[in-house]
């Protein structure tokens, strides 16, 4: 049954109240890297190349553990729906303790292996020292970065996306000032950029923890870690980790195939991937709203409300996808010139950007359904569905160069086949209703 006009308006208010601030905070992380790149770029090409390699490795490491935000959002939102704020905060603290442990473990791995890892990526003799320096120093901030993920999940679960936006804006501003002072004022170069980011991340983590600790005191929640609580957070995160690794596998395979097509194609592929990622941030904001809202409804034993909100969010995903697709199609003749002056790359980019534009409505619905099932704590199904998608996509992508296909064919496989497979698997699960398991804790 479609939602009534009054329930649709109520859902719209909830979705927009959570999604708009979430979009702002999502944009903050790419801005950190853009700031570092812009400032380090003035130091020299070798420094910028070193930063690029190290930043890619750090970004991958952090994104792999994004389940700290997703799983925590779902668990906390359920407790909020069940009107047990003490349990909500306690589950959030368990996620934060897990983030700290994982961050310390990553430091122990990255510090001694940094030179070998950088060398494995084929860094030049001039860029490698800068990459190692940036990677080792920035690795010290990994606990803070992961705590930020977990604490963001806590606040989203508490139906608060405004605080993460404010913290992200403050963190971005601090990063700019610290980088300017350390890189140029103290002449620390690449090391200054890394230290500036580390200090900004720890500042953000401290701000988040202050908010969470205040909530813990207000609701009498224990701050001490328990083995059972941390292990429960880890178990909830494993399926989402598998999902994320499978998605990363798809993107790595696509890049590897593009590399085989030639320099012009891989350059155009990288630009398209950058545009695609930016568009995904806008759509992911609705998915984040979905995680928080669906978890709250299910925690309140309101499966009907969860399904009604799901239907309304699908509408939002479709409309947003159409709007973004039309905007991209209209600007696609101009976008290539923002990234490169190479006419050959321009020729490759135009049809590929149109493929991305045409498939944005599909992407909009996929992101929403992903968020709905995450909010429901349906991680095992998401893991299986993404593994299936990887299995379907891989042979098709690998056949592209063998069959004489070009970059446009590869992106039909990526934005069309891969996202289409995800759409089918997610729609089947959503329509089955088996995801709508109610209760303060998903059984």
Coordinates of C-alpha atoms in Angstrom, one line a residue:
X1 CA 0.0 0.0 0.0
X2 CA 1.5 3.4 -1.0
X3 CA 2.0 5.9 1.8
X4 CA -0.8 8.5 2.4
X5 CA -0.1 12.1 1.7
X6 CA 0.3 12.9 5.4
X7 CA 2.7 9.9 6.0
X8 CA 4.6 10.9 2.9
X9 CA 5.1 14.4 4.2
X10 CA 6.3 13.0 7.5
X11 CA 8.7 10.7 5.9
X12 CA 10.0 13.5 3.6
X13 CA 10.7 15.8 6.6
X14 CA 12.6 13.0 8.4
X15 CA 14.6 12.1 5.2
X16 CA 15.6 15.6 4.4
X17 CA 16.4 16.5 8.0
X18 CA 18.9 13.6 8.1
X19 CA 20.1 13.5 4.5
X20 CA 21.0 17.2 3.9
X21 CA 23.5 17.5 6.8
X22 CA 24.8 14.0 6.0
X23 CA 25.7 15.1 2.5
X24 CA 27.7 18.0 3.9
X25 CA 29.7 15.7 6.2
X26 CA 30.2 13.1 3.5
X27 CA 31.9 15.8 1.3
X28 CA 34.3 16.7 4.1
X29 CA 36.6 13.7 3.7
X30 CA 37.4 14.3 0.0
X31 CA 38.0 17.9 0.9
X32 CA 40.7 16.8 3.3
X33 CA 42.6 15.1 0.5
X34 CA 42.0 17.9 -1.9
X35 CA 43.5 20.4 0.6
X36 CA 46.5 18.2 1.2
X37 CA 47.0 17.8 -2.6
X38 CA 46.7 21.5 -3.3
X39 CA 49.2 22.5 -0.7
X40 CA 51.7 19.7 -1.3
X41 CA 51.4 20.2 -5.0
X42 CA 53.2 23.6 -4.6
X43 CA 56.2 21.7 -3.1
X44 CA 57.0 19.8 -6.2
X45 CA 55.9 16.9 -8.5
X46 CA 57.7 14.2 -6.5
X47 CA 56.0 15.3 -3.3
X48 CA 52.6 15.3 -4.9
X49 CA 53.2 11.9 -6.4
X50 CA 54.3 10.5 -3.0
X51 CA 51.2 12.0 -1.3
X52 CA 48.9 10.5 -4.0
X53 CA 50.3 7.0 -3.5
X54 CA 50.2 7.2 0.3
X55 CA 46.7 8.8 0.4
X56 CA 45.3 6.1 -1.8
X57 CA 46.5 3.4 0.6
X58 CA 45.2 5.2 3.6
X59 CA 41.8 5.9 2.0
X60 CA 41.5 2.2 1.1
X61 CA 42.4 1.2 4.7
X62 CA 39.8 3.5 6.2
X63 CA 37.1 2.7 3.7
X64 CA 37.5 -1.0 4.3
X65 CA 36.4 -0.3 7.9
X66 CA 33.4 1.9 7.0
X67 CA 31.3 -0.9 8.6
X68 CA 32.2 0.8 11.9
X69 CA 29.8 3.6 10.9
X70 CA 27.1 1.5 9.2
X71 CA 26.8 -1.3 11.8
X72 CA 26.9 1.1 14.7
X73 CA 24.1 3.3 13.1
X74 CA 21.8 0.3 12.7
X75 CA 22.4 -1.0 16.3
X76 CA 22.0 2.4 17.9
X77 CA 18.9 3.3 15.9
X78 CA 17.2 0.1 17.0
X79 CA 17.8 0.9 20.7
X80 CA 16.5 4.5 20.1
X81 CA 13.4 3.0 18.5
X82 CA 13.0 0.8 21.6
X83 CA 13.4 3.9 23.8
X84 CA 16.5 2.5 25.5
X85 CA 19.0 5.4 25.1
X86 CA 21.3 3.8 27.7
X87 CA 21.7 0.7 25.5
X88 CA 22.1 2.9 22.4
X89 CA 25.0 4.8 23.9
X90 CA 26.5 1.6 25.3
X91 CA 26.4 -0.1 21.8
X92 CA 28.0 3.1 20.4
X93 CA 30.8 2.9 22.9
X94 CA 31.4 -0.8 22.0
X95 CA 31.8 0.3 18.4
X96 CA 34.2 3.0 19.4
X97 CA 36.4 0.6 21.5
X98 CA 36.5 -1.7 18.5
X99 CA 37.6 1.2 16.3
X100 CA 40.4 2.0 18.7
X101 CA 41.6 -1.6 18.7
X102 CA 41.5 -1.8 14.9
X103 CA 43.3 1.5 14.6
X104 CA 46.1 0.4 16.9
X105 CA 46.4 -2.9 15.0
X106 CA 46.7 -1.0 11.7
X107 CA 49.5 1.2 13.1
X108 CA 51.4 -2.0 14.1
X109 CA 51.1 -3.2 10.5
X110 CA 51.7 0.0 8.6
X111 CA 54.7 1.4 10.3
X112 CA 57.2 -1.4 9.6
X113 CA 55.8 -2.4 6.2
X114 CA 55.4 1.1 4.7
X115 CA 58.6 1.1 2.6
X116 CA 57.8 -2.4 1.1
X117 CA 54.2 -1.4 0.4
X118 CA 55.2 1.8 -1.3
X119 CA 57.8 -0.1 -3.4
X120 CA 55.2 -2.7 -4.4
X121 CA 53.1 0.1 -5.9
X122 CA 55.9 1.0 -8.2
X123 CA 56.7 4.5 -6.7
X124 CA 59.6 6.2 -8.4
X125 CA 62.9 6.7 -6.5
X126 CA 62.1 10.4 -6.1
X127 CA 58.5 10.0 -4.9
X128 CA 59.0 6.9 -2.7
X129 CA 60.6 8.8 0.3
X130 CA 57.8 11.3 0.4
X131 CA 55.2 8.5 0.2
X132 CA 56.8 6.6 3.1
X133 CA 57.0 9.7 5.2
X134 CA 53.4 10.6 4.6
X135 CA 52.1 7.1 5.1
X136 CA 54.0 6.5 8.4
X137 CA 53.0 9.8 10.0
X138 CA 49.4 9.6 8.8
X139 CA 49.1 6.0 10.0
X140 CA 49.4 7.4 13.6
X141 CA 46.0 9.1 13.0
X142 CA 44.3 5.8 12.0
X143 CA 42.8 5.2 15.5
X144 CA 41.3 8.7 15.4
X145 CA 39.9 8.2 11.8
X146 CA 38.2 4.9 12.8
X147 CA 36.8 6.4 16.0
X148 CA 35.4 9.2 13.9
X149 CA 33.6 6.6 11.8
X150 CA 32.2 4.7 14.8
X151 CA 31.2 7.9 16.6
X152 CA 29.5 9.2 13.4
X153 CA 27.5 6.0 13.4
X154 CA 26.5 6.6 17.0
X155 CA 25.1 10.1 16.2
X156 CA 23.4 9.0 13.0
X157 CA 21.7 6.2 15.0
X158 CA 20.6 8.8 17.5
X159 CA 19.0 10.6 14.5
X160 CA 21.6 13.4 14.6
X161 CA 23.4 14.2 11.4
X162 CA 23.9 17.9 12.2
X163 CA 26.6 17.3 14.8
X164 CA 28.8 15.3 12.3
X165 CA 28.4 18.1 9.8
X166 CA 29.6 20.7 12.3
X167 CA 32.5 18.6 13.4
X168 CA 33.4 17.9 9.7
X169 CA 33.4 21.7 8.9
X170 CA 35.5 22.4 12.0
X171 CA 37.9 19.6 11.1
X172 CA 38.3 20.8 7.5
X173 CA 39.0 24.3 8.7
X174 CA 41.6 23.1 11.2
X175 CA 43.2 20.9 8.6
X176 CA 43.7 23.9 6.3
X177 CA 45.2 26.1 9.0
X178 CA 47.5 23.3 10.4
X179 CA 48.7 22.4 6.9
X180 CA 49.5 26.0 6.1
X181 CA 51.4 26.5 9.3
X182 CA 53.3 23.2 9.3
X183 CA 54.0 22.9 5.5
X184 CA 55.0 26.5 4.9
X185 CA 55.4 28.3 8.2
X186 CA 57.6 25.6 9.8
X187 CA 58.9 24.3 6.5
X188 CA 58.1 20.6 7.3
X189 CA 57.0 19.8 3.7
X190 CA 55.1 16.5 3.2
X191 CA 55.6 15.6 6.9
X192 CA 53.8 18.8 7.8
X193 CA 50.9 17.9 5.7
X194 CA 50.6 14.5 7.3
X195 CA 50.9 15.9 10.8
X196 CA 48.3 18.5 10.1
X197 CA 45.8 15.8 9.0
X198 CA 46.6 13.6 12.0
X199 CA 46.0 16.5 14.4
X200 CA 42.8 17.5 12.7
X201 CA 41.5 13.9 12.9
X202 CA 42.3 13.6 16.6
X203 CA 40.5 16.9 17.2
X204 CA 37.5 15.5 15.4
X205 CA 37.6 12.3 17.4
X206 CA 37.8 14.3 20.6
X207 CA 34.8 16.4 19.6
X208 CA 32.8 13.3 18.8
X209 CA 33.7 11.5 22.0
X210 CA 32.8 14.5 24.0
X211 CA 29.3 14.4 22.6
X212 CA 29.0 10.7 23.2
X213 CA 30.4 10.9 26.7
X214 CA 27.9 13.6 27.6
X215 CA 25.1 11.3 26.4
X216 CA 26.5 8.4 28.4
X217 CA 26.5 10.5 31.6
X218 CA 23.0 11.7 30.9
X219 CA 21.6 8.2 30.4
X220 CA 23.8 6.3 32.9
X221 CA 25.5 4.2 30.2
X222 CA 28.8 2.5 31.1
X223 CA 31.9 3.7 29.3
X224 CA 34.0 0.6 30.0
X225 CA 34.5 -1.9 27.2
X226 CA 33.2 -5.4 27.6
X227 CA 34.5 -8.4 25.6
X228 CA 30.9 -9.4 24.7
X229 CA 30.0 -5.9 23.5
X230 CA 33.1 -5.4 21.4
X231 CA 32.8 -8.9 19.9
X232 CA 29.1 -8.3 19.1
X233 CA 30.2 -5.1 17.2
X234 CA 32.8 -7.1 15.3
X235 CA 30.4 -9.9 14.4
X236 CA 27.8 -7.3 13.1
X237 CA 30.6 -5.7 11.0
X238 CA 32.0 -8.8 9.3
X239 CA 29.2 -9.2 6.7
X240 CA 29.5 -5.5 5.9
X241 CA 33.3 -5.8 5.6
X242 CA 32.8 -8.6 3.1
X243 CA 30.3 -6.4 1.2
X244 CA 32.8 -3.5 1.1
X245 CA 35.7 -5.7 0.0
X246 CA 33.6 -7.2 -2.8
X247 CA 32.7 -3.7 -4.0
X248 CA 36.3 -2.6 -3.8
X249 CA 37.2 -5.7 -5.9
X250 CA 34.7 -4.6 -8.6
X251 CA 36.4 -1.1 -8.8
X252 CA 39.9 -2.6 -8.8
X253 CA 39.0 -5.0 -11.6
X254 CA 37.5 -2.1 -13.6
X255 CA 40.6 0.0 -13.2
X256 CA 42.8 -3.0 -14.2
X257 CA 40.8 -3.5 -17.4
X258 CA 40.9 0.2 -18.2
X259 CA 44.7 0.1 -17.8
X260 CA 44.9 -2.6 -20.4
X261 CA 43.0 -0.4 -22.9
X262 CA 45.7 2.2 -22.9
X263 CA 46.8 5.5 -21.3
X264 CA 44.1 7.6 -22.9
X265 CA 41.4 5.1 -21.7
X266 CA 42.8 4.8 -18.1
X267 CA 43.0 8.6 -17.9
X268 CA 39.4 9.0 -19.0
X269 CA 38.4 6.1 -16.6
X270 CA 40.0 7.9 -13.7
X271 CA 38.1 11.1 -14.4
X272 CA 34.8 9.2 -14.8
X273 CA 35.5 7.3 -11.5
X274 CA 36.1 10.7 -9.8
X275 CA 32.8 12.1 -11.1
X276 CA 30.9 8.8 -10.3
X277 CA 32.2 8.9 -6.7
X278 CA 31.2 12.5 -6.2
X279 CA 27.7 11.7 -7.4
X280 CA 27.6 8.7 -5.1
X281 CA 28.1 11.1 -2.1
X282 CA 24.8 12.8 -2.9
X283 CA 22.9 9.6 -3.2
X284 CA 24.6 8.1 -0.2
X285 CA 23.2 10.8 2.0
X286 CA 19.7 9.4 1.4
X287 CA 21.0 5.9 2.2
X288 CA 22.4 7.2 5.5
X289 CA 19.0 8.7 6.4
X290 CA 17.6 5.3 5.5
X291 CA 19.9 3.5 7.9
X292 CA 18.9 5.7 10.8
X293 CA 15.1 5.8 10.1
X294 CA 14.7 2.1 9.3
X295 CA 16.6 1.0 12.4
X296 CA 14.5 3.3 14.6
X297 CA 11.2 1.9 13.2
X298 CA 12.2 -1.7 13.6
X299 CA 13.5 -1.1 17.1
X300 CA 10.0 0.3 17.9
X301 CA 8.4 -2.9 16.6
X302 CA 6.8 -0.9 13.7
X303 CA 7.5 -3.0 10.6
X304 CA 4.7 -1.3 8.7
X305 CA 6.3 2.1 9.4
X306 CA 9.6 0.8 8.2
X307 CA 8.1 -0.5 5.0
X308 CA 6.3 2.7 4.4
X309 CA 9.5 4.7 4.9
X310 CA 11.3 2.3 2.6
X311 CA 8.8 3.0 -0.2
X312 CA 9.2 6.7 0.2
X313 CA 13.0 6.6 0.2
X314 CA 12.9 4.5 -3.0
X315 CA 10.9 7.4 -4.5
X316 CA 13.5 9.9 -3.3
X317 CA 16.3 7.7 -4.7
X318 CA 14.7 7.5 -8.1
X319 CA 13.9 11.3 -8.3
X320 CA 17.4 12.2 -7.1
X321 CA 18.9 9.8 -9.6
X322 CA 16.9 11.3 -12.4
X323 CA 17.8 14.9 -11.4
X324 CA 21.5 14.1 -11.1
X325 CA 21.5 12.1 -14.4
X326 CA 19.9 15.0 -16.3
X327 CA 22.4 17.5 -14.7
X328 CA 25.4 15.3 -15.7
X329 CA 24.1 14.7 -19.2
X330 CA 23.7 18.5 -19.7
X331 CA 27.2 19.3 -18.4
X332 CA 29.0 16.3 -19.9
X333 CA 30.3 18.3 -22.9
X334 CA 32.0 20.8 -20.5
X335 CA 33.2 18.5 -17.7
X336 CA 36.2 16.9 -19.5
X337 CA 37.8 20.3 -19.9
X338 CA 37.9 20.8 -16.1
X339 CA 40.1 17.8 -15.8
X340 CA 42.4 17.7 -18.8
X341 CA 43.3 19.5 -22.0
X342 CA 43.9 16.3 -24.0
X343 CA 41.4 16.1 -26.8
X344 CA 41.8 12.3 -27.1
X345 CA 40.7 12.0 -23.5
X346 CA 37.8 14.3 -24.2
X347 CA 36.5 12.1 -27.0
X348 CA 36.6 9.0 -24.7
X349 CA 35.0 10.8 -21.8
X350 CA 31.8 12.1 -23.4
X351 CA 30.1 8.8 -24.2
X352 CA 31.2 7.3 -20.9
X353 CA 29.8 10.2 -18.9
X354 CA 26.5 9.8 -20.8
X355 CA 26.5 6.1 -19.7
X356 CA 26.9 7.3 -16.1
X357 CA 24.1 9.8 -16.5
X358 CA 21.7 7.3 -18.0
X359 CA 22.3 4.8 -15.1
X360 CA 21.9 7.4 -12.2
X361 CA 18.2 6.5 -11.5
X362 CA 19.3 2.9 -11.0
X363 CA 22.1 4.0 -8.8
X364 CA 19.7 6.2 -6.7
X365 CA 17.5 3.2 -5.9
X366 CA 20.4 0.9 -5.2
X367 CA 21.9 3.3 -2.7
X368 CA 18.6 3.7 -0.9
X369 CA 17.9 0.0 -0.7
X370 CA 21.5 -0.6 0.5
X371 CA 20.8 1.9 3.3
X372 CA 17.5 0.3 4.1
X373 CA 18.9 -3.2 4.5
X374 CA 21.9 -1.8 6.5
X375 CA 19.5 -0.1 8.8
X376 CA 17.6 -3.4 9.2
X377 CA 20.9 -5.1 10.2
X378 CA 20.6 -7.4 7.1
X379 CA 24.4 -7.6 6.7
X380 CA 24.6 -11.3 5.7
X381 CA 22.3 -10.8 2.8
X382 CA 24.2 -7.7 1.6
X383 CA 27.4 -9.6 1.8
X384 CA 26.0 -12.5 -0.3
X385 CA 24.4 -10.1 -2.8
X386 CA 27.7 -8.2 -3.4
X387 CA 29.7 -11.4 -3.8
X388 CA 27.2 -12.5 -6.4
X389 CA 27.5 -9.1 -8.1
X390 CA 31.3 -9.4 -8.1
X391 CA 30.9 -12.9 -9.7
X392 CA 28.6 -11.6 -12.4
X393 CA 30.7 -8.5 -13.2
X394 CA 34.2 -10.0 -13.3
X395 CA 34.0 -12.2 -16.4
X396 CA 32.1 -9.6 -18.4
X397 CA 34.6 -6.9 -17.5
X398 CA 37.6 -9.1 -18.4
X399 CA 36.0 -10.0 -21.7
X400 CA 35.7 -6.3 -22.7
X401 CA 39.3 -5.9 -24.2
X402 CA 39.2 -9.5 -25.5
X403 CA 36.1 -8.7 -27.6
X404 CA 37.4 -5.4 -28.8
X405 CA 35.3 -3.3 -26.5
X406 CA 36.5 0.0 -25.3
X407 CA 36.0 2.2 -22.2
X408 CA 32.3 2.8 -23.0
X409 CA 31.7 -0.9 -22.9
X410 CA 33.6 -1.3 -19.7
X411 CA 31.4 1.4 -18.1
X412 CA 28.2 -0.3 -19.3
X413 CA 29.5 -3.3 -17.4
X414 CA 30.2 -1.2 -14.3
X415 CA 27.4 1.3 -14.2
X416 CA 24.9 -0.9 -16.0
X417 CA 25.5 -4.6 -15.3
X418 CA 27.0 -4.2 -11.9
X419 CA 24.5 -1.7 -10.6
X420 CA 21.7 -3.5 -12.3
X421 CA 22.6 -6.8 -10.6
X422 CA 22.7 -5.0 -7.3
X423 CA 19.3 -3.5 -8.0
X424 CA 17.7 -6.9 -8.7
X425 CA 19.2 -8.6 -5.7
X426 CA 18.2 -5.7 -3.4
X427 CA 14.7 -5.3 -4.8
X428 CA 14.1 -9.1 -4.4
X429 CA 15.1 -8.9 -0.7
X430 CA 13.1 -5.7 0.0
X431 CA 9.9 -7.1 -1.6
X432 CA 10.2 -10.4 0.3
X433 CA 9.8 -8.5 3.6
X434 CA 12.2 -10.8 5.4
X435 CA 14.5 -7.9 6.2
X436 CA 11.9 -6.2 8.4
X437 CA 12.8 -8.0 11.7
X438 CA 11.6 -6.0 14.6
X439 CA 13.0 -5.6 18.2
X440 CA 15.7 -3.7 20.0
X441 CA 18.2 -6.3 18.8
X442 CA 18.0 -8.2 15.5
X443 CA 17.6 -11.9 16.3

